[in-house]
Structures are given as structure tokens and as C-alpha cells.
Amino acid sequence: MSSSLPNTPEGRVIRNQITKSGTSIGANYREANRARSKADFSNKISIAESEASETAYWLEIIEELAWAEIQMVQAAMKEANELLAIFTSIGKNMK
């Protein structure tokens, strides 16, 4: 989806932001599963949660600006919100 965003200064900024936050979710989850301690696991899960929240934010902006096909944005938003809920739940259960 990010490659379909407008090639304008604003479009490039949002493309860069959503690409970074969206790919960071999986990377941090993977790192959490390789954590050396409970604290390290909790920290990585917290970062994944934050990145999922940021990704949902950028998707809301893209949807509001109508910069991508609505079904594609809504599907990505659904997934981002599901991941956010999962990581939030894991984080709460760690405490």
C-alpha cells in the first residue's frame, strides 16, 4: 500500500513513516521471542505495541486523505488494531 501513496513531499513522509512503523511491529515481536529476560521481553512487546499504535494512526491519516483504496486501508487498520490489542493484553498480563 505504501508504494501507492502520492509522490509528493507529504506522501513521501507518510510512506516512510508507515513503512518504518509497520515493519517494526514484526521485528520487535521477533526480538521479544528471543528475549534474554522477562524485562527484555516486556520492553520489546511494549515497543511492538507502540509501533502498532503508530501504524494505526498513519492508516487513519491515509484513510482520511483518501490516498489509498478504502478496502486496503481498512484491512490494514483491522490488522494493526488486532495486533495492538494482542500486545496490549500481553503487556498488561506481564505486570
Short mmCIF file of C-alpha atoms in Angstrom, two decimals:
data_model
loop_
_atom_site.label_atom_id
_atom_site.label_comp_id
_atom_site.label_asym_id
_atom_site.label_seq_id
_atom_site.Cartn_x
_atom_site.Cartn_y
_atom_site.Cartn_z
CA MET A 1 0.00 0.00 0.00
CA SER A 2 2.78 2.43 0.85
CA SER A 3 4.10 2.35 -2.71
CA SER A 4 0.71 3.57 -3.95
CA LEU A 5 0.80 6.76 -1.86
CA PRO A 6 1.25 10.06 -3.72
CA ASN A 7 4.77 11.04 -4.72
CA THR A 8 4.51 14.43 -3.02
CA PRO A 9 6.57 15.70 -0.09
CA GLU A 10 3.69 14.85 2.27
CA GLY A 11 3.07 11.48 0.64
CA ARG A 12 6.73 10.53 0.91
CA VAL A 13 6.81 11.43 4.61
CA ILE A 14 3.75 9.33 5.38
CA ARG A 15 5.04 6.48 3.17
CA ASN A 16 8.30 6.48 5.09
CA GLN A 17 6.60 6.65 8.49
CA ILE A 18 4.08 3.86 7.85
CA THR A 19 6.73 1.63 6.29
CA LYS A 20 9.00 2.06 9.30
CA SER A 21 6.32 1.57 11.95
CA GLY A 22 4.57 -1.25 10.10
CA THR A 23 7.70 -3.32 9.63
CA SER A 24 8.93 -2.58 13.15
CA ILE A 25 5.96 -4.43 14.67
CA GLY A 26 7.09 -7.83 13.44
CA ALA A 27 10.77 -7.15 14.07
CA ASN A 28 10.15 -6.23 17.70
CA TYR A 29 7.82 -9.18 18.24
CA ARG A 30 10.51 -11.49 16.89
CA GLU A 31 13.06 -9.88 19.20
CA ALA A 32 10.65 -10.30 22.14
CA ASN A 33 10.51 -14.01 21.46
CA ARG A 34 14.30 -14.11 21.66
CA ALA A 35 14.45 -12.00 24.83
CA ARG A 36 17.11 -12.70 27.43
CA SER A 37 14.90 -11.82 30.37
CA LYS A 38 11.32 -11.08 31.37
CA ALA A 39 12.16 -7.35 31.44
CA ASP A 40 13.66 -7.54 27.93
CA PHE A 41 10.56 -9.39 26.67
CA SER A 42 8.27 -6.81 28.25
CA ASN A 43 10.26 -3.94 26.72
CA LYS A 44 10.16 -5.42 23.21
CA ILE A 45 6.42 -6.14 23.49
CA SER A 46 5.90 -2.55 24.61
CA ILE A 47 7.77 -1.29 21.55
CA ALA A 48 5.71 -3.55 19.26
CA GLU A 49 2.55 -2.18 20.89
CA SER A 50 3.70 1.39 20.32
CA GLU A 51 4.57 0.69 16.68
CA ALA A 52 1.16 -0.94 16.07
CA SER A 53 -0.50 2.16 17.52
CA GLU A 54 1.60 4.43 15.31
CA THR A 55 0.79 2.34 12.24
CA ALA A 56 -2.94 2.61 13.01
CA TYR A 57 -2.50 6.39 13.26
CA TRP A 58 -0.86 6.66 9.84
CA LEU A 59 -3.55 4.42 8.35
CA GLU A 60 -6.21 6.77 9.76
CA ILE A 61 -4.45 9.69 8.06
CA ILE A 62 -4.23 7.80 4.76
CA GLU A 63 -7.92 6.91 5.00
CA GLU A 64 -8.92 10.49 5.83
CA LEU A 65 -6.94 11.82 2.89
CA ALA A 66 -8.33 9.08 0.61
CA TRP A 67 -4.81 8.27 -0.56
CA ALA A 68 -5.38 4.54 -0.96
CA GLU A 69 -8.16 2.10 -1.75
CA ILE A 70 -10.53 2.13 1.23
CA GLN A 71 -10.79 -1.68 1.47
CA MET A 72 -7.00 -1.98 1.56
CA VAL A 73 -6.69 0.67 4.27
CA GLN A 74 -9.48 -0.82 6.36
CA ALA A 75 -7.99 -4.31 6.15
CA ALA A 76 -4.59 -3.00 7.24
CA MET A 77 -6.22 -0.97 10.01
CA LYS A 78 -8.10 -4.05 11.25
CA GLU A 79 -4.84 -5.98 11.42
CA ALA A 80 -2.96 -3.14 13.13
CA ASN A 81 -5.72 -2.81 15.74
CA GLU A 82 -5.77 -6.58 16.33
CA LEU A 83 -2.01 -6.58 16.87
CA LEU A 84 -2.34 -3.56 19.15
CA ALA A 85 -4.94 -5.42 21.23
CA ILE A 86 -2.75 -8.52 21.44
CA PHE A 87 0.36 -6.62 22.51
CA THR A 88 -1.62 -4.50 24.98
CA SER A 89 -3.03 -7.67 26.54
CA ILE A 90 0.39 -9.29 26.77
CA GLY A 91 1.81 -6.13 28.35
CA LYS A 92 -0.97 -5.97 30.95
CA ASN A 93 -0.54 -9.65 31.81
CA MET A 94 3.20 -9.12 32.34
CA LYS A 95 2.56 -6.78 35.29
#
